[in-house]
Coordinates of C-alpha atoms in Angstrom, one line a residue:
M25 CA -21.1 -95.7 -8.5
H26 CA -20.2 -97.5 -12.3
I27 CA -23.0 -95.0 -13.7
L28 CA -21.3 -92.1 -11.7
R29 CA -18.0 -92.7 -13.0
R30 CA -19.3 -93.2 -16.6
V31 CA -21.4 -89.5 -16.2
I32 CA -17.9 -88.0 -14.7
V33 CA -16.4 -89.3 -17.7
I34 CA -18.6 -88.2 -20.2
V35 CA -18.6 -84.7 -18.4
A36 CA -15.0 -84.7 -18.6
V37 CA -14.9 -85.7 -22.1
T38 CA -17.7 -82.8 -23.0
A39 CA -15.3 -80.2 -21.5
L40 CA -12.3 -81.3 -23.5
V41 CA -14.2 -81.1 -26.5
L42 CA -15.9 -77.7 -25.8
I43 CA -12.6 -76.3 -24.6
A44 CA -11.0 -77.7 -27.8
A45 CA -13.8 -76.3 -30.2
F46 CA -13.6 -72.8 -28.7
T47 CA -9.9 -72.8 -28.9
G48 CA -10.0 -73.8 -32.4
V49 CA -12.5 -70.9 -33.3
Y50 CA -10.8 -68.4 -31.5
L51 CA -7.2 -69.2 -33.4
W52 CA -9.3 -69.3 -36.4
Q53 CA -10.9 -65.8 -35.8
Q54 CA -8.0 -64.3 -34.0
P55 CA -6.6 -62.0 -36.9
I56 CA -10.2 -60.9 -37.3
L57 CA -10.8 -60.4 -33.4
L58 CA -7.3 -58.4 -33.1
T59 CA -8.1 -56.4 -36.0
G60 CA -10.9 -54.9 -34.2
T61 CA -9.3 -54.0 -30.9
G62 CA -6.2 -53.0 -32.5
Y63 CA -8.3 -50.6 -34.0
A64 CA -10.5 -49.8 -31.1
A65 CA -7.1 -49.6 -28.8
H66 CA -5.6 -46.8 -31.3
N67 CA -8.4 -45.1 -31.9
A68 CA -9.2 -44.8 -28.1
C69 CA -5.8 -43.6 -27.6
A70 CA -5.6 -41.1 -30.8
V71 CA -8.6 -39.8 -29.9
T72 CA -8.2 -39.1 -25.9
E73 CA -4.5 -38.6 -25.6
V74 CA -3.4 -36.8 -29.3
A75 CA -6.8 -34.6 -30.0
G76 CA -7.9 -34.3 -26.7
R77 CA -11.6 -35.0 -26.9
D78 CA -13.7 -37.5 -24.7
D79 CA -15.9 -39.3 -26.9
P80 CA -13.8 -42.1 -28.5
A81 CA -16.7 -44.2 -29.0
T82 CA -18.3 -41.8 -31.6
D83 CA -15.5 -42.8 -34.0
L84 CA -16.1 -46.6 -34.1
P85 CA -17.1 -47.6 -37.8
P86 CA -20.3 -49.8 -37.8
N87 CA -19.2 -53.3 -37.3
P88 CA -20.6 -56.5 -35.6
L89 CA -17.9 -56.5 -33.3
V90 CA -18.0 -52.7 -32.1
P91 CA -20.8 -53.8 -29.2
Y92 CA -18.5 -56.8 -27.9
L93 CA -15.2 -54.1 -27.8
Q94 CA -14.3 -52.9 -24.5
V95 CA -11.9 -50.1 -24.1
D96 CA -9.9 -49.3 -20.8
A97 CA -8.0 -46.2 -20.7
D98 CA -5.5 -45.1 -18.5
A99 CA -4.8 -41.4 -18.7
D100 CA -1.4 -41.6 -16.2
A101 CA 0.2 -44.4 -18.1
G102 CA -1.0 -43.0 -21.5
T103 CA -2.7 -46.2 -22.3
A104 CA -5.5 -47.8 -24.0
T105 CA -6.0 -51.2 -24.3
A106 CA -9.1 -52.8 -26.2
S107 CA -10.3 -56.6 -25.6
I108 CA -13.6 -58.5 -26.5
V109 CA -15.8 -58.3 -23.6
G110 CA -12.6 -57.7 -21.3
A111 CA -11.6 -61.0 -21.7
I112 CA -9.4 -62.1 -25.3
A113 CA -7.7 -60.4 -28.0
H114 CA -6.4 -57.9 -26.1
Q115 CA -4.7 -54.8 -27.6
T116 CA -2.7 -51.8 -26.7
A117 CA -1.9 -48.2 -27.9
W118 CA 0.8 -46.4 -26.1
Y119 CA 0.9 -42.6 -26.2
A120 CA 4.0 -40.9 -26.0
E121 CA 4.8 -37.0 -26.3
G122 CA 5.6 -36.1 -29.7
F123 CA 5.1 -39.3 -31.1
G124 CA 1.2 -40.1 -30.9
C125 CA 0.0 -43.3 -30.4
T126 CA 1.3 -47.1 -31.1
L127 CA 0.0 -50.2 -31.1
A128 CA 2.6 -52.7 -29.2
D129 CA 2.5 -55.3 -26.5
Q130 CA 4.9 -53.1 -24.3
R131 CA 5.7 -49.5 -24.5
P132 CA 8.1 -48.6 -27.4
Q133 CA 11.5 -47.0 -26.7
L134 CA 11.2 -44.1 -29.3
G135 CA 13.6 -41.8 -27.5
A136 CA 12.8 -38.1 -27.1
A137 CA 10.5 -36.0 -29.8
T138 CA 12.7 -33.1 -31.3
A139 CA 11.1 -29.8 -30.0
I140 CA 9.6 -28.0 -33.3
D141 CA 8.8 -24.2 -33.2
S142 CA 6.6 -22.5 -35.5
Q143 CA 9.2 -20.2 -36.8
G144 CA 9.0 -21.8 -40.2
N145 CA 5.9 -22.2 -40.9
P146 CA 4.5 -19.3 -43.7
F147 CA 1.1 -19.7 -42.1
A148 CA 1.9 -19.7 -38.1
D149 CA 0.4 -16.3 -37.7
V150 CA -2.8 -17.5 -39.8
A151 CA -3.0 -21.2 -37.6
A152 CA -2.8 -19.6 -34.1
P153 CA -5.9 -20.7 -32.7
A154 CA -6.3 -17.1 -31.7
A155 CA -6.5 -15.6 -34.8
P156 CA -10.1 -14.4 -35.4
T157 CA -12.3 -16.7 -38.1
P158 CA -12.8 -14.7 -41.1
E159 CA -16.1 -13.8 -42.5
A160 CA -16.5 -16.0 -45.6
G161 CA -18.0 -14.2 -48.8
A162 CA -21.3 -15.9 -50.3
A163 CA -19.5 -18.2 -52.8
L164 CA -17.5 -19.8 -49.6
E165 CA -20.2 -19.9 -47.3
Q166 CA -22.3 -22.1 -50.0
A167 CA -19.4 -24.1 -50.9
M168 CA -19.2 -25.0 -47.0
S169 CA -22.6 -25.7 -46.9
R170 CA -22.2 -28.3 -49.4
A171 CA -19.5 -29.6 -47.5
F172 CA -21.2 -29.9 -44.6
G173 CA -24.4 -31.0 -46.2
D174 CA -26.5 -28.7 -44.5
E175 CA -29.2 -29.3 -47.4
L176 CA -29.2 -33.1 -46.3
A177 CA -31.4 -35.0 -43.8
A178 CA -30.0 -35.2 -40.3
S179 CA -28.7 -38.8 -41.2
D180 CA -27.6 -38.5 -44.0
Q181 CA -25.5 -35.5 -42.4
E182 CA -24.4 -37.7 -40.0
A183 CA -23.2 -40.0 -42.7
L184 CA -21.1 -37.6 -44.5
G185 CA -19.5 -36.8 -41.1
T186 CA -17.6 -33.5 -42.0
R187 CA -15.7 -32.2 -39.3
A188 CA -14.1 -29.2 -41.1
V189 CA -13.4 -26.7 -44.1
V190 CA -10.5 -24.5 -43.6
V191 CA -9.5 -22.6 -46.7
V192 CA -6.8 -20.6 -47.2
K193 CA -6.0 -18.3 -50.4
D194 CA -2.4 -16.3 -50.4
G195 CA -0.9 -17.3 -47.6
E196 CA -4.5 -15.9 -45.7
L197 CA -7.0 -17.6 -44.0
V198 CA -10.4 -17.0 -46.1
A199 CA -12.9 -19.3 -44.7
E200 CA -13.4 -21.8 -41.7
R201 CA -15.9 -24.2 -40.5
Y202 CA -16.4 -26.8 -37.6
A203 CA -18.4 -29.4 -36.8
D204 CA -19.9 -29.7 -33.1
G205 CA -17.1 -30.5 -30.6
F206 CA -14.4 -29.6 -33.1
D207 CA -12.6 -25.9 -33.5
A208 CA -9.3 -24.9 -34.8
E209 CA -7.3 -26.6 -32.2
T210 CA -8.6 -30.1 -32.7
P211 CA -6.2 -32.3 -33.7
Q212 CA -7.2 -34.8 -36.4
L213 CA -6.1 -37.9 -37.9
G214 CA -4.7 -37.5 -41.7
W215 CA -4.8 -40.9 -42.8
S216 CA -3.7 -41.3 -46.4
M217 CA -3.1 -37.2 -46.8
S218 CA 0.3 -38.6 -44.8
K219 CA 1.5 -39.6 -48.1
S220 CA 1.7 -36.3 -49.5
V221 CA 3.8 -35.3 -46.6
T222 CA 5.7 -38.4 -46.8
E223 CA 6.8 -37.5 -50.6
L224 CA 7.8 -33.8 -49.8
M225 CA 9.8 -35.3 -47.1
T226 CA 11.8 -37.9 -49.5
G227 CA 12.2 -35.0 -51.6
M228 CA 14.0 -33.7 -48.8
L229 CA 16.3 -36.3 -48.0
V230 CA 17.1 -36.8 -52.0
H231 CA 17.9 -33.3 -52.3
Q232 CA 20.1 -33.4 -49.0
G233 CA 22.1 -36.9 -50.9
V234 CA 20.7 -39.1 -48.4
V235 CA 18.9 -41.4 -50.7
A236 CA 18.4 -41.2 -54.7
L237 CA 15.5 -41.8 -56.7
G238 CA 17.1 -45.0 -58.4
D239 CA 18.3 -46.6 -55.1
D240 CA 17.9 -50.2 -54.9
H241 CA 18.6 -53.1 -53.1
L242 CA 16.5 -51.4 -50.4
R243 CA 16.2 -54.6 -48.2
P244 CA 19.1 -57.0 -46.7
E245 CA 16.6 -60.2 -47.5
W246 CA 15.4 -59.3 -50.6
T247 CA 17.7 -61.4 -52.7
D248 CA 15.3 -62.0 -55.5
E249 CA 13.7 -59.9 -58.1
R250 CA 12.8 -57.7 -55.2
A251 CA 16.1 -56.0 -55.1
D252 CA 15.3 -54.2 -58.5
I253 CA 12.7 -52.2 -56.4
T254 CA 14.1 -48.7 -56.1
V255 CA 13.0 -45.4 -54.3
E256 CA 11.0 -44.3 -57.0
D257 CA 9.2 -47.2 -57.2
L258 CA 7.8 -47.2 -53.8
L259 CA 7.4 -43.5 -54.5
R260 CA 5.2 -44.4 -57.2
M261 CA 3.5 -47.0 -55.8
Q262 CA 4.9 -49.8 -58.4
S263 CA 6.7 -52.0 -56.4
G264 CA 4.9 -54.8 -57.9
L265 CA 4.6 -56.3 -54.3
E266 CA 1.4 -58.1 -53.7
W267 CA -1.4 -55.7 -52.3
D268 CA -4.7 -55.3 -51.5
E269 CA -5.9 -51.7 -50.2
T270 CA -9.7 -53.2 -49.3
Y271 CA -10.4 -52.2 -45.9
D272 CA -11.8 -55.2 -45.1
L273 CA -10.8 -57.6 -42.4
G274 CA -7.8 -60.1 -43.4
T275 CA -7.0 -58.1 -46.1
P276 CA -3.0 -56.7 -46.0
I277 CA -3.6 -53.3 -45.0
T278 CA -5.6 -54.1 -42.4
R279 CA -3.4 -56.4 -41.4
M280 CA -0.2 -54.4 -41.6
L281 CA -2.1 -51.4 -39.5
Y282 CA -3.4 -53.5 -36.8
L283 CA -1.5 -57.1 -36.6
E284 CA 2.4 -56.1 -37.6
P285 CA 4.5 -54.8 -35.4
D286 CA 6.9 -54.1 -37.8
M287 CA 4.8 -52.7 -40.4
G288 CA 7.8 -52.2 -43.2
A289 CA 8.9 -55.4 -42.9
Y290 CA 5.7 -57.2 -43.2
V291 CA 5.1 -55.3 -47.0
A292 CA 9.1 -56.1 -47.5
S293 CA 7.9 -60.1 -46.8
L294 CA 5.0 -59.9 -49.5
P295 CA 5.6 -61.6 -53.1
L296 CA 6.1 -60.0 -55.9
E297 CA 3.0 -60.3 -58.2
H298 CA 4.4 -57.9 -61.0
E299 CA 7.5 -56.9 -62.1
P300 CA 9.1 -53.7 -60.6
G301 CA 8.3 -50.3 -62.4
T302 CA 5.7 -52.1 -64.9
V303 CA 2.3 -51.6 -62.6
Q304 CA 0.7 -48.8 -60.8
E305 CA -1.5 -50.0 -57.6
Y306 CA -2.6 -48.0 -55.3
S307 CA -0.7 -48.9 -51.8
S308 CA -0.1 -47.7 -48.2
G309 CA 2.2 -50.9 -47.8
S310 CA 4.5 -48.8 -50.5
T311 CA 4.5 -45.7 -48.5
T312 CA 4.8 -47.5 -45.0
L313 CA 7.5 -49.7 -46.5
L314 CA 9.3 -46.3 -48.2
C315 CA 9.3 -44.9 -44.5
S316 CA 10.9 -48.2 -42.8
V317 CA 13.9 -47.6 -45.5
L318 CA 14.0 -43.8 -45.2
T319 CA 14.2 -44.5 -41.3
E320 CA 16.9 -47.1 -41.5
R321 CA 19.1 -44.9 -43.9
T322 CA 18.8 -41.6 -41.5
G323 CA 18.8 -43.4 -38.3
L324 CA 16.7 -41.3 -36.8
G325 CA 14.0 -43.5 -36.1
A326 CA 10.3 -42.2 -35.1
D327 CA 11.8 -38.5 -35.3
L328 CA 12.5 -38.6 -39.0
P329 CA 9.6 -36.3 -39.9
R330 CA 10.0 -34.0 -36.5
Q331 CA 13.8 -33.9 -37.9
T332 CA 13.1 -33.5 -41.4
I333 CA 9.7 -31.9 -43.1
L334 CA 7.9 -31.1 -39.9
G335 CA 10.7 -29.1 -38.2
A336 CA 11.7 -27.3 -42.0
L337 CA 7.8 -26.4 -42.1
G338 CA 7.6 -25.2 -38.7
L339 CA 4.6 -27.6 -38.1
S340 CA 4.6 -28.0 -34.4
S341 CA 1.6 -29.6 -33.7
A342 CA 1.9 -32.2 -36.1
V343 CA 2.7 -35.8 -35.5
F344 CA 3.8 -39.2 -37.2
E345 CA 2.6 -41.9 -35.2
P346 CA 5.4 -44.8 -35.5
D347 CA 4.7 -48.5 -35.5
A348 CA 6.0 -50.9 -32.8
A349 CA 9.6 -50.8 -34.2
G350 CA 10.0 -47.3 -34.0
A351 CA 9.3 -46.3 -37.8
P352 CA 6.9 -43.4 -38.7
V353 CA 3.7 -45.2 -40.2
C354 CA 4.3 -42.7 -43.4
A355 CA 1.1 -43.7 -45.2
R356 CA -1.7 -43.1 -42.6
R357 CA -1.0 -41.7 -39.5
T358 CA -0.5 -37.9 -39.1
S359 CA -2.2 -35.8 -37.3
G360 CA -2.8 -31.9 -36.2
P361 CA -5.2 -29.2 -35.9
R362 CA -6.6 -27.9 -39.3
R363 CA -5.1 -24.6 -39.1
A364 CA -1.7 -26.0 -38.1
T365 CA -1.0 -28.5 -40.1
G366 CA -0.5 -26.0 -43.2
P367 CA -3.6 -24.9 -45.2
R368 CA -3.5 -25.3 -48.5
S369 CA -5.0 -22.7 -51.3
A370 CA -7.5 -25.4 -51.9
S371 CA -8.4 -27.3 -49.0
S372 CA -10.5 -30.7 -48.9
P373 CA -13.2 -31.0 -46.5
C374 CA -12.2 -33.3 -43.5
R375 CA -14.5 -35.8 -42.8
R376 CA -15.3 -38.7 -40.5
G377 CA -15.1 -42.6 -41.6
S378 CA -12.5 -42.4 -44.7
G379 CA -11.4 -46.2 -45.2
T380 CA -12.2 -48.1 -42.2
A381 CA -11.6 -45.0 -39.8
S382 CA -12.9 -42.0 -38.8
S383 CA -10.7 -39.4 -39.9
C384 CA -9.8 -36.3 -41.2
C385 CA -8.0 -35.3 -44.4
P386 CA -4.9 -32.8 -43.3
T387 CA -4.2 -30.1 -45.0
A388 CA -0.3 -30.5 -44.6
G389 CA 1.7 -29.3 -47.6

């Protein structure tokens, strides 16, 4: 009996030690795990609900976590939930018509998306899905061939990941080409080209007198030197706020995108590493914070881009996705078909794998 009692005690203590060790390791690694599941959840939602594709797994980047990710999508509810082997680190992305997908603990209350027609879009006829693909000249065919890596081995082509090239000159569609599984109607994520659209939107609001480039004291909690940061500083990415754009687990950019419900507030909480206006540093945080400020100034919430730049340009199929606080993530998350988001005369190839995400450069603006 005495021996049995000792065995029970040893087993119980061992179990408690293992549970404590597992809990400690999980808490230590939780931000990394949640970054992975947050990426997977948003990716699955965006690919299926926004892009209308059925292959979200092909958009996941190479990462040791990928084999352990489990994604459960509910098309009726418009949700995608990712976890590690279905057990831990759950993250859910919620789809809303006109606003795309948002990572949040519960469905965000975003209101109704303003309807947009294409009357203001100078490329509306060119962008129509029914518009025929023009016969490109030899020089353009050669350029598109290079963009798609036709001369490369199959593995190198896959690594290059070009999905679409759309070329417009003087308002006319002169050439386009799409990878297998993509066409003129397939919405694709825009990522950092969203920043250019945000600059245009900010210019509209400056012209309307809603904000001024010299406006400072942008956040009520900034009672220190950060109060000197201006709208122009955020536009020029010279706010001086501490930042690291490296797409790696645990950096500010990945934390902002996949761990923070209020992305603007997170960026605003960071300390200064330089005097505002003195050092330029590429920062998705600056643009995200700028949009948070514009959202607060206008009171338009997630509908801000639709009531400003998207509506003015007639970009009816373009989407700016908001964070859980309802502010558009203006640094990274636009999407739309390549034709319909406003092709430029010098069009960049849309590629898979920009940063840490499968993406495509939008041609809006």
